[in-house]
Coordinates of C-alpha atoms in Angstrom, one line a residue:
Chain A
M1 CA 132.5 99.3 162.4
T2 CA 130.6 98.3 165.5
T3 CA 126.9 98.0 165.3
L4 CA 125.5 100.1 168.1
L5 CA 121.8 99.6 167.4
D6 CA 120.1 96.6 165.9
I7 CA 116.4 96.5 165.4
R8 CA 114.7 93.3 164.2
G9 CA 111.0 93.0 163.3
L10 CA 109.9 95.8 165.6
T11 CA 106.2 96.1 165.8
K12 CA 104.1 98.3 168.2
K13 CA 100.4 98.1 168.3
Y14 CA 98.0 100.4 170.2
G15 CA 94.8 98.3 170.2
P16 CA 93.8 97.9 166.6
I17 CA 96.3 100.6 165.4
T18 CA 99.7 99.5 164.3
A19 CA 102.0 102.4 164.9
V20 CA 105.2 100.6 163.9
D21 CA 105.0 97.7 161.5
D22 CA 107.8 95.2 161.2
V23 CA 110.7 97.6 161.1
S24 CA 114.3 96.3 160.9
F25 CA 117.5 98.2 160.6
S26 CA 120.8 98.6 162.3
V27 CA 123.0 101.6 162.9
D28 CA 126.8 101.5 163.1
Q29 CA 129.2 103.7 165.0
G30 CA 129.9 106.9 163.1
E31 CA 126.6 106.9 161.3
V32 CA 124.1 109.8 161.4
L33 CA 120.8 108.3 160.6
G34 CA 118.0 110.6 159.5
F35 CA 114.6 109.2 160.3
I36 CA 112.0 110.9 158.0
G37 CA 108.3 110.4 157.5
P38 CA 105.0 112.2 157.7
N39 CA 103.5 113.1 161.0
G40 CA 102.2 110.1 162.8
S41 CA 104.2 107.7 160.7
G42 CA 105.8 105.9 163.7
K43 CA 109.2 107.8 163.9
S44 CA 108.7 108.9 167.5
T45 CA 107.2 105.6 168.6
T46 CA 110.3 103.8 167.2
M47 CA 112.5 106.2 169.1
K48 CA 110.5 105.8 172.3
I49 CA 111.0 102.0 172.1
V50 CA 114.7 102.3 171.5
T51 CA 115.1 104.5 174.5
G52 CA 113.1 102.1 176.7
F53 CA 110.2 104.4 177.3
L54 CA 107.7 102.1 175.5
T55 CA 107.8 98.4 175.2
P56 CA 107.5 96.8 171.8
T57 CA 104.5 94.5 171.0
S58 CA 107.0 92.2 169.2
G59 CA 110.5 92.3 167.7
T60 CA 113.8 93.0 169.4
V61 CA 115.9 96.1 169.9
E62 CA 119.5 95.7 170.9
V63 CA 121.8 98.5 171.9
G64 CA 125.5 97.6 172.0
G65 CA 124.4 93.9 172.0
L66 CA 122.1 94.2 175.0
D67 CA 118.3 93.7 174.7
V68 CA 116.4 96.8 175.6
T69 CA 113.6 95.0 177.5
R70 CA 116.0 92.9 179.5
H71 CA 118.6 95.5 180.4
P72 CA 116.7 98.7 180.4
L73 CA 118.9 100.6 182.9
E74 CA 122.2 99.7 181.3
I75 CA 120.8 100.8 177.9
K76 CA 119.4 104.0 179.2
R77 CA 122.9 104.8 180.6
R78 CA 124.4 104.5 177.1
I79 CA 121.8 106.6 175.3
G80 CA 121.3 110.3 175.2
Y81 CA 117.7 111.2 174.3
L82 CA 115.9 114.4 173.4
P83 CA 112.2 113.7 173.4
E84 CA 110.0 115.5 170.9
G85 CA 109.3 119.1 172.0
A86 CA 112.2 118.9 174.5
P87 CA 110.1 118.6 177.6
L88 CA 112.0 119.8 180.7
Y89 CA 111.2 120.9 184.2
G90 CA 110.3 124.5 183.9
D91 CA 111.0 125.4 187.5
M92 CA 114.6 124.2 187.3
T93 CA 117.6 126.2 186.0
P94 CA 119.7 124.6 183.2
I95 CA 122.6 124.1 185.6
S96 CA 120.5 122.3 188.2
L97 CA 118.9 120.2 185.5
L98 CA 122.3 119.2 184.1
N99 CA 123.6 118.4 187.6
F100 CA 120.5 116.3 188.2
V101 CA 121.0 114.4 185.0
C102 CA 124.7 113.8 185.8
K103 CA 123.8 112.5 189.3
V104 CA 121.2 110.2 188.0
R105 CA 123.7 109.0 185.4
R106 CA 126.2 108.4 188.1
L107 CA 129.0 110.5 186.6
S108 CA 131.9 111.2 188.8
K109 CA 132.6 114.8 189.9
E110 CA 135.3 115.0 187.3
E111 CA 133.1 113.7 184.5
T112 CA 130.2 116.0 185.6
K113 CA 132.4 119.0 185.4
R114 CA 133.8 118.1 182.0
G115 CA 130.5 117.0 180.7
I116 CA 128.7 120.1 181.7
E117 CA 131.5 122.4 180.4
Y118 CA 131.4 120.6 177.1
A119 CA 127.6 120.7 176.7
V120 CA 127.4 124.3 177.8
E121 CA 130.2 125.4 175.4
K122 CA 128.8 123.4 172.5
L123 CA 125.3 124.7 172.8
H124 CA 126.1 128.2 173.9
I125 CA 123.9 128.2 177.0
A126 CA 126.4 129.7 179.4
N127 CA 124.5 133.0 179.7
V128 CA 121.2 131.3 180.7
L129 CA 122.5 128.7 183.1
Y130 CA 120.9 130.3 186.2
Q131 CA 117.5 131.3 184.7
P132 CA 114.5 129.1 185.3
I133 CA 113.9 127.0 182.1
E134 CA 110.3 128.2 181.8
T135 CA 111.5 131.8 181.2
L136 CA 113.8 130.8 178.3
S137 CA 113.0 131.2 174.6
K138 CA 112.1 128.1 172.5
G139 CA 115.6 128.0 171.0
Y140 CA 117.3 128.0 174.4
K141 CA 114.9 125.4 175.8
R142 CA 115.8 123.2 172.8
R143 CA 119.5 123.7 173.4
V144 CA 119.2 122.9 177.1
G145 CA 117.3 119.7 176.0
L146 CA 120.2 118.9 173.7
A147 CA 122.7 119.6 176.4
Q148 CA 121.2 117.1 178.8
A149 CA 121.3 114.5 176.0
I150 CA 125.0 114.9 175.4
V151 CA 126.3 115.7 178.9
H152 CA 127.3 112.0 179.6
E153 CA 128.9 111.5 176.1
P154 CA 126.5 108.7 175.1
E155 CA 127.3 106.1 172.5
L156 CA 124.0 106.4 170.9
L157 CA 122.3 109.8 170.6
I158 CA 118.6 109.9 169.7
L159 CA 117.1 113.2 168.9
D160 CA 113.4 113.6 168.1
E161 CA 113.1 116.7 165.9
P162 CA 116.2 118.4 167.4
T163 CA 116.0 121.6 165.3
D164 CA 112.3 122.1 165.4
G165 CA 111.6 125.7 166.4
L166 CA 115.2 126.9 166.0
D167 CA 116.2 129.9 163.9
P168 CA 118.4 129.3 160.8
N169 CA 121.6 130.1 162.7
Q170 CA 120.7 127.8 165.6
K171 CA 119.8 125.1 163.2
H172 CA 123.2 125.4 161.5
E173 CA 124.9 125.2 164.9
V174 CA 123.0 122.1 165.9
R175 CA 123.9 120.5 162.6
E176 CA 127.5 121.3 163.0
L177 CA 127.4 119.8 166.5
L178 CA 125.8 116.6 165.2
K179 CA 128.5 116.3 162.5
E180 CA 131.2 116.8 165.0
M181 CA 129.8 114.3 167.5
S182 CA 129.1 111.6 165.0
G183 CA 132.7 110.2 164.9
K184 CA 132.6 107.9 167.9
K185 CA 128.9 107.7 168.3
A186 CA 125.8 106.8 166.3
V187 CA 123.2 109.5 166.0
I188 CA 119.6 109.1 165.0
I189 CA 117.6 112.2 164.3
S190 CA 114.0 112.4 163.2
T191 CA 112.9 115.4 161.2
H192 CA 110.6 116.6 158.5
I193 CA 113.2 119.1 157.3
L194 CA 114.7 117.3 154.3
E195 CA 117.5 119.8 153.8
E196 CA 118.6 118.6 157.2
V197 CA 118.9 115.1 156.0
E198 CA 121.1 116.3 153.1
A199 CA 123.2 118.5 155.4
V200 CA 124.0 116.0 158.2
C201 CA 122.9 112.5 157.6
S202 CA 125.0 109.8 156.2
R203 CA 121.9 107.6 155.7
A204 CA 118.2 108.2 155.6
I205 CA 115.3 105.9 156.5
V206 CA 111.9 106.8 155.2
I207 CA 109.0 105.5 157.2
A208 CA 105.3 105.8 156.4
K209 CA 102.3 104.3 158.3
G210 CA 104.7 102.4 160.5
K211 CA 106.5 100.7 157.5
M212 CA 110.0 101.3 156.3
V213 CA 109.7 102.4 152.7
A214 CA 113.4 103.3 152.0
D215 CA 116.8 102.9 153.6
A216 CA 119.6 104.6 151.6
D217 CA 122.1 107.4 151.7
P218 CA 120.7 110.8 150.9
L219 CA 122.4 111.0 147.5
S220 CA 121.0 107.7 146.2
L221 CA 117.6 108.7 147.6
Q222 CA 117.8 112.0 145.6
S223 CA 118.7 110.0 142.5
R224 CA 115.3 108.3 142.7
S225 CA 113.7 111.7 142.0
R226 CA 112.0 112.2 138.6
L227 CA 114.2 115.3 138.4
H228 CA 117.4 113.4 138.8
N229 CA 119.8 114.3 136.0
A230 CA 117.4 116.8 134.6
V231 CA 119.1 119.9 133.1
G232 CA 118.1 123.3 134.2
I233 CA 118.7 126.3 131.8
R234 CA 118.4 130.0 132.5
L235 CA 118.3 132.2 129.5
P236 CA 117.0 135.5 128.1
A237 CA 113.3 135.4 127.3
A238 CA 114.0 136.1 123.6
Q239 CA 115.9 132.9 123.3
A240 CA 113.4 130.7 125.1
Q241 CA 111.2 129.6 122.1
A242 CA 114.2 128.4 120.1
C243 CA 115.6 126.6 123.0
I244 CA 112.3 124.8 123.8
E245 CA 112.0 123.6 120.2
M246 CA 115.6 122.4 120.3
L247 CA 115.1 120.5 123.5
N248 CA 111.9 118.9 122.3
G249 CA 113.7 117.6 119.2
L250 CA 116.6 116.2 121.2
G251 CA 116.9 112.5 121.9
G252 CA 116.9 111.5 125.6
V253 CA 114.7 114.5 126.6
H254 CA 111.5 113.3 128.0
Q255 CA 109.8 116.5 128.8
V256 CA 110.5 120.3 128.9
R257 CA 109.1 122.5 131.6
T258 CA 109.1 126.2 132.0
T259 CA 109.8 126.7 135.7
V260 CA 110.3 130.5 135.9
E261 CA 109.1 133.1 133.5
T262 CA 109.7 136.8 133.8
A263 CA 109.7 139.6 131.2
S264 CA 113.4 139.3 130.6
M265 CA 114.4 135.8 131.9
V266 CA 113.1 132.3 131.5
E267 CA 114.2 129.1 133.3
L268 CA 113.6 125.8 131.6
M269 CA 113.9 122.3 133.0
A270 CA 114.6 119.4 130.6
L271 CA 113.7 116.1 132.2
S272 CA 115.6 113.1 130.8
T273 CA 114.2 109.8 129.8
D274 CA 114.9 107.2 132.5
N275 CA 116.9 109.8 134.4
S276 CA 119.9 109.2 132.1
E277 CA 122.6 111.9 131.8
I278 CA 121.8 114.4 129.1
L279 CA 123.9 117.4 130.0
A280 CA 126.5 116.7 127.3
S281 CA 124.0 116.4 124.5
V282 CA 122.1 119.4 125.7
H283 CA 125.3 121.4 125.8
T284 CA 126.4 120.4 122.4
A285 CA 122.9 121.2 120.9
I286 CA 122.9 124.7 122.5
D287 CA 126.3 125.4 121.0
E288 CA 125.3 124.2 117.6
K289 CA 122.2 126.3 117.5
G290 CA 124.0 129.3 118.9
I291 CA 121.5 129.7 121.7
Q292 CA 122.7 132.2 124.2
V293 CA 122.2 131.0 127.8
N294 CA 123.1 132.4 131.2
E295 CA 123.3 129.2 133.2
I296 CA 123.2 125.5 132.8
Y297 CA 123.1 123.1 135.7
V298 CA 122.3 119.4 136.4
E299 CA 119.6 118.7 138.9
R300 CA 120.6 116.1 141.5
G301 CA 117.0 115.4 142.4
R302 CA 114.8 116.7 145.2
L303 CA 114.4 114.7 148.4
E304 CA 111.0 116.3 148.8
D305 CA 109.9 114.7 145.6
V306 CA 111.2 111.3 146.5
F307 CA 109.7 111.7 150.0
R308 CA 106.3 112.4 148.5
D309 CA 106.5 109.5 146.0
L310 CA 107.5 107.1 148.7
T311 CA 105.0 108.1 151.3
Y312 CA 101.9 109.1 149.3
A313 CA 101.4 105.5 148.0
V314 CA 101.6 104.0 151.5
E315 CA 99.4 106.7 153.0
G316 CA 96.8 106.1 150.3
L317 CA 96.8 109.7 149.2
Q318 CA 96.0 110.7 145.6
Q319 CA 99.0 112.1 143.9
D320 CA 99.1 114.5 141.0
P321 CA 101.5 112.9 138.6
D322 CA 103.1 116.3 137.9
A323 CA 103.1 117.3 141.6
N324 CA 106.5 118.8 142.3
P325 CA 107.8 122.2 143.2
E326 CA 108.7 123.1 139.6
A327 CA 105.3 122.4 138.1
S328 CA 103.5 124.4 140.8
N329 CA 105.8 127.4 140.1
A330 CA 105.3 127.2 136.3
Chain B
M1 CA 118.5 103.6 197.1
L2 CA 120.8 106.3 195.8
N3 CA 118.5 106.8 192.8
I4 CA 115.5 107.2 195.1
W5 CA 117.4 109.8 197.0
I6 CA 118.4 111.7 193.9
V7 CA 114.9 111.8 192.6
A8 CA 113.4 112.8 195.9
R9 CA 115.9 115.6 196.3
R10 CA 115.1 117.1 193.0
E11 CA 111.4 116.8 193.7
L12 CA 111.7 118.4 197.1
S13 CA 113.7 121.3 195.8
A14 CA 111.1 121.8 193.1
Y15 CA 108.5 122.4 195.9
F16 CA 110.5 125.3 197.3
T17 CA 111.4 126.9 193.9
S18 CA 107.6 127.4 193.2
P19 CA 105.1 129.3 195.4
L20 CA 103.4 126.0 196.1
A21 CA 105.4 125.2 199.2
Y22 CA 104.9 128.5 200.8
V23 CA 101.2 128.8 200.0
F24 CA 100.7 125.3 201.3
I25 CA 102.6 125.8 204.5
V26 CA 100.9 129.1 205.3
I27 CA 97.4 127.8 204.7
F28 CA 98.1 124.6 206.6
L29 CA 99.5 126.5 209.6
A30 CA 96.7 129.0 209.6
L31 CA 94.0 126.4 209.4
A32 CA 95.6 124.0 211.9
G33 CA 96.0 126.9 214.3
G34 CA 92.6 128.5 213.6
L35 CA 90.7 125.3 214.1
T36 CA 92.5 124.5 217.3
F37 CA 91.8 127.9 218.9
F38 CA 88.4 128.8 217.6
F39 CA 86.6 125.5 217.0
G40 CA 88.5 123.4 219.5
Q41 CA 88.5 126.2 222.1
W42 CA 91.9 125.0 223.1
L43 CA 92.6 127.7 225.7
E44 CA 89.1 127.6 227.2
R45 CA 89.4 123.9 227.8
G46 CA 92.1 124.5 230.4
Q47 CA 93.9 121.2 229.6
A48 CA 97.6 121.0 228.8
D49 CA 97.4 118.7 225.8
L50 CA 97.2 119.0 222.0
Q51 CA 94.2 116.7 221.5
V52 CA 92.0 119.4 219.9
F53 CA 94.9 120.3 217.7
F54 CA 95.3 116.8 216.3
I55 CA 91.6 116.0 216.1
Y56 CA 91.2 118.3 213.1
H57 CA 94.2 116.9 211.1
P58 CA 92.3 114.2 209.2
Y59 CA 89.9 116.8 207.9
L60 CA 92.7 119.2 207.0
Y61 CA 94.5 116.5 205.2
L62 CA 91.4 115.5 203.3
F63 CA 91.8 118.4 200.9
L64 CA 95.3 119.7 201.6
I65 CA 97.1 116.4 200.9
P66 CA 95.4 115.8 197.6
A67 CA 96.5 119.3 196.7
V68 CA 100.1 118.3 197.2
G69 CA 99.7 114.9 195.6
M70 CA 97.6 115.9 192.5
R71 CA 100.6 117.3 190.6
L72 CA 103.0 114.4 191.3
W73 CA 102.2 112.5 188.0
A74 CA 99.5 114.5 186.3
E75 CA 101.9 117.4 185.8
E76 CA 104.7 115.1 184.4
R77 CA 102.3 113.6 182.0
K78 CA 100.8 116.8 180.9
S79 CA 104.1 118.5 180.2
G80 CA 105.7 115.4 178.7
T81 CA 108.6 115.5 181.2
I82 CA 107.6 111.9 182.2
E83 CA 109.3 110.8 179.0
F84 CA 112.5 112.6 180.0
L85 CA 112.3 111.2 183.5
L86 CA 111.6 107.6 182.5
T87 CA 114.3 107.4 179.9
L88 CA 116.9 108.3 182.5
P89 CA 118.6 105.2 184.0
V90 CA 116.2 104.9 186.9
T91 CA 113.4 102.4 187.4
T92 CA 109.8 103.4 187.5
G93 CA 109.6 102.1 191.1
Q94 CA 112.5 104.2 192.2
I95 CA 110.8 107.3 190.8
V96 CA 107.5 106.4 192.4
V97 CA 109.1 106.0 195.8
G98 CA 111.3 109.1 195.3
K99 CA 108.4 111.3 194.4
F100 CA 106.3 110.0 197.3
L101 CA 109.1 110.5 199.8
A102 CA 109.7 114.0 198.7
A103 CA 106.0 114.9 199.1
W104 CA 105.9 113.1 202.4
V105 CA 109.0 114.9 203.7
F106 CA 107.4 118.1 202.5
A107 CA 104.2 117.3 204.5
G108 CA 106.4 116.5 207.4
I109 CA 108.1 119.9 207.2
A110 CA 104.7 121.6 207.3
L111 CA 103.7 119.5 210.2
A112 CA 106.9 120.2 212.1
L113 CA 106.3 123.9 211.6
T114 CA 103.4 123.6 214.0
F115 CA 106.0 123.3 216.8
P116 CA 104.9 126.6 218.4
M117 CA 101.8 124.8 219.5
W118 CA 103.9 122.3 221.3
I119 CA 106.0 125.0 222.9
T120 CA 102.9 126.9 224.0
V121 CA 101.3 123.9 225.7
N122 CA 104.6 123.2 227.5
M123 CA 104.7 126.8 228.8
L124 CA 101.1 126.7 230.0
G125 CA 101.3 123.4 231.8
Q126 CA 102.9 119.9 232.0
P127 CA 101.6 118.0 229.1
D128 CA 102.5 114.3 228.4
N129 CA 105.1 114.9 225.7
G130 CA 105.1 111.2 224.8
V131 CA 101.5 111.4 223.8
I132 CA 102.2 114.5 221.8
L133 CA 105.1 112.9 220.0
A134 CA 103.0 109.8 219.3
A135 CA 100.2 112.0 217.9
Y136 CA 102.7 113.8 215.6
I137 CA 104.0 110.5 214.3
G138 CA 100.4 109.3 213.8
S139 CA 99.5 112.5 212.0
W140 CA 102.5 112.2 209.7
L141 CA 101.7 108.5 208.9
M142 CA 98.2 109.5 208.1
A143 CA 99.5 112.2 205.8
G144 CA 101.6 109.6 204.1
G145 CA 98.6 107.3 203.6
F146 CA 96.6 110.1 202.0
L147 CA 99.6 111.1 199.9
A148 CA 100.2 107.7 198.5
L149 CA 96.5 107.4 197.6
S150 CA 96.7 110.9 196.0
A151 CA 99.8 110.0 194.0
C152 CA 98.2 106.9 192.8
V153 CA 95.2 108.8 191.5
S154 CA 97.4 111.5 190.0
A155 CA 99.1 108.8 187.8
M156 CA 95.7 108.0 186.2
T157 CA 95.1 111.4 184.6
K158 CA 96.8 114.4 183.0
N159 CA 94.4 116.8 184.6
Q160 CA 95.4 118.0 188.0
V161 CA 91.9 119.1 188.9
I162 CA 90.5 115.7 188.2
A163 CA 93.3 114.2 190.2
F164 CA 92.5 116.5 193.1
V165 CA 88.8 115.8 193.2
L166 CA 89.2 112.0 192.8
A167 CA 92.0 111.9 195.4
S168 CA 89.9 113.8 197.9
A169 CA 87.0 111.4 197.3
L170 CA 89.2 108.4 197.7
C171 CA 90.8 109.8 200.8
F172 CA 87.3 110.5 202.2
V173 CA 86.2 106.9 201.7
F174 CA 89.3 105.6 203.4
M175 CA 89.0 108.1 206.2
M176 CA 85.4 107.5 206.9
S177 CA 85.2 103.8 206.4
G178 CA 84.8 103.3 210.2
V179 CA 81.9 105.7 210.4
E180 CA 78.3 104.5 210.8
I181 CA 77.0 105.8 207.4
I182 CA 79.6 103.9 205.4
Q183 CA 79.3 100.9 207.7
S184 CA 75.5 100.7 207.2
F185 CA 76.0 101.0 203.5
F186 CA 78.1 97.8 203.5
R187 CA 76.1 96.0 206.2
A188 CA 73.0 95.8 204.1
W189 CA 74.6 93.5 201.5
T190 CA 77.9 92.2 202.6
P191 CA 78.9 89.7 205.3
Q192 CA 79.8 90.9 208.8
T193 CA 83.5 90.1 208.4
F194 CA 83.7 92.3 205.4
V195 CA 82.1 95.2 207.2
E196 CA 84.6 94.8 210.0
S197 CA 87.5 94.7 207.7
V198 CA 86.3 97.8 206.0
S199 CA 86.1 99.5 209.3
E200 CA 89.7 98.4 210.0
L201 CA 90.7 100.3 206.9
S202 CA 89.6 103.5 208.4
F203 CA 92.2 106.2 208.7
L204 CA 90.2 107.9 211.4
T205 CA 90.0 104.8 213.6
N206 CA 93.7 104.1 213.2
F207 CA 94.7 107.7 213.6
N208 CA 92.6 108.2 216.7
E209 CA 94.3 105.3 218.4
V210 CA 97.7 106.7 217.7
S211 CA 96.8 110.2 218.7
Q212 CA 95.7 108.9 222.1
G213 CA 99.4 108.1 222.6
V214 CA 99.2 104.4 221.9
I215 CA 101.4 103.5 219.0
D216 CA 100.1 100.0 218.3
V217 CA 102.1 97.9 215.9
R218 CA 98.8 97.2 214.0
D219 CA 98.4 100.9 213.3
L220 CA 101.9 101.2 212.0
V221 CA 101.4 98.1 209.9
F222 CA 98.1 99.6 208.7
F223 CA 99.5 102.9 207.5
F224 CA 102.6 101.3 206.0
S225 CA 100.6 98.8 204.1
V226 CA 98.3 101.4 202.7
I227 CA 101.4 103.4 201.5
G228 CA 103.1 100.3 200.2
I229 CA 100.1 99.0 198.3
A230 CA 99.2 102.4 196.9
L231 CA 102.7 102.9 195.6
F232 CA 102.8 99.5 194.1
V233 CA 99.5 100.3 192.2
N234 CA 101.0 103.7 191.4
T235 CA 104.0 102.0 189.7
A236 CA 101.7 99.7 187.7
I237 CA 99.6 102.6 186.6
V238 CA 102.6 104.7 185.4
E239 CA 103.9 101.7 183.5
A240 CA 100.5 101.0 181.9
K241 CA 99.8 104.6 181.0
K242 CA 103.2 105.6 179.5
G243 CA 102.3 105.5 175.9
V244 CA 98.9 107.0 176.2

């Protein structure tokens, strides 16, 4: 694996405010890195430094072994970048914008033709190529922004909130595109949509107040959730009381929550002590007691939960110890 | 060089895809013509020259050129496209020069479209076409100076109206620095050499010399230095204001 991006001790200060605080990580070819964090946490600033738009206060950024402050042009050539909100020249048409980008990037006629055909096909913008960008819908604008970022087949693709403002189908398409493109490249996306991280990213970095608070693959991040290995049970309301009693008496069960309650149906969630696996013992106990259930499943954990745990502390926010989607539904 | 050309071409075509270019050209031609005929009493003078045509150019440029220059950077910063532009493999300096050249060529196109005046004067008499050519060149150089100043001011703000007002004010100061009012303002508290050098900075003084048909190297050096320095400052401002 070749390392395409290497960041060491990156810090960016705006006067007294530290936007990015001693961030270090590297990204290899083939990785799709999800950059997640609350608004204003320094995601965009980090991306702006990597793309050479901003200069770091201290620390180094190397793309393909070249230092970003010393070889800005060479690095800009290798990067494809979609800035936040996909700002584009409204008076241009997508085709003239793409041609402009290809010219600036010094693509040959052949490469320009191939690059534009590829980007247009992948992002389904063929039907709007000759309309002024300012007349396009938000989804099309975003896709034109993505097209200009991939038209030169960059080694490193940096996308700041690429699916923001897209409808579910468009989001799906963009995610498919990212997966498909990741093979030879490295992709970095920033997002607040955690399902996106699960769907496309091979690795996630959580950043809060400019500091990195986690760097792991989405699965192991999920396992840090308090709900990891919890067992969810859906059963008829008549059986609920017996089941709760049974679970409370069971070793390894730390807490039982009622997550959904209707007249006929109840959903329970049994949280395990130290996130250990309890499915087998729960299953056996249910059989022994002859409790009738409709569904049993193991919770892998919720990224949202982990995200909140990781970022609340850094942001200095008060956290309700029971704050999670389940409790609020109960 | 190629990068400058690519940037300039995109900018120039942007002028003509929006109504800006057409509005500007029509207003410029109408005002330039109107002032010449009605205020300058061009026909009544009975002289085959374009002196009264060129004499109004500095005043026209005073508000028309900032109108062209105000959007150069303020619009990019407001819409965020500056981030798109500056992360392409082009240097800030190349973009600054490219944008300026596009606007300057655009002003040149507007100026060139006053050619019917030149045809008319040739039909009516035997003007000194050398003087007219020199005056056209001088006018275009002056437009360039104003534009470079306007572009510089435009880079300081996201607000085009502020850019317009400040650029007009700055152009006014540069234009009028040879005039008595400004001179006496400086004379009261600065040494004589400073007063003289301020007067040398006057667009009006330099333009009037050229429009008489005398293209002095000093006038060329003057306008090109103003443009050069303003664009240099422009680049520094863009660099400094990127993250803000």
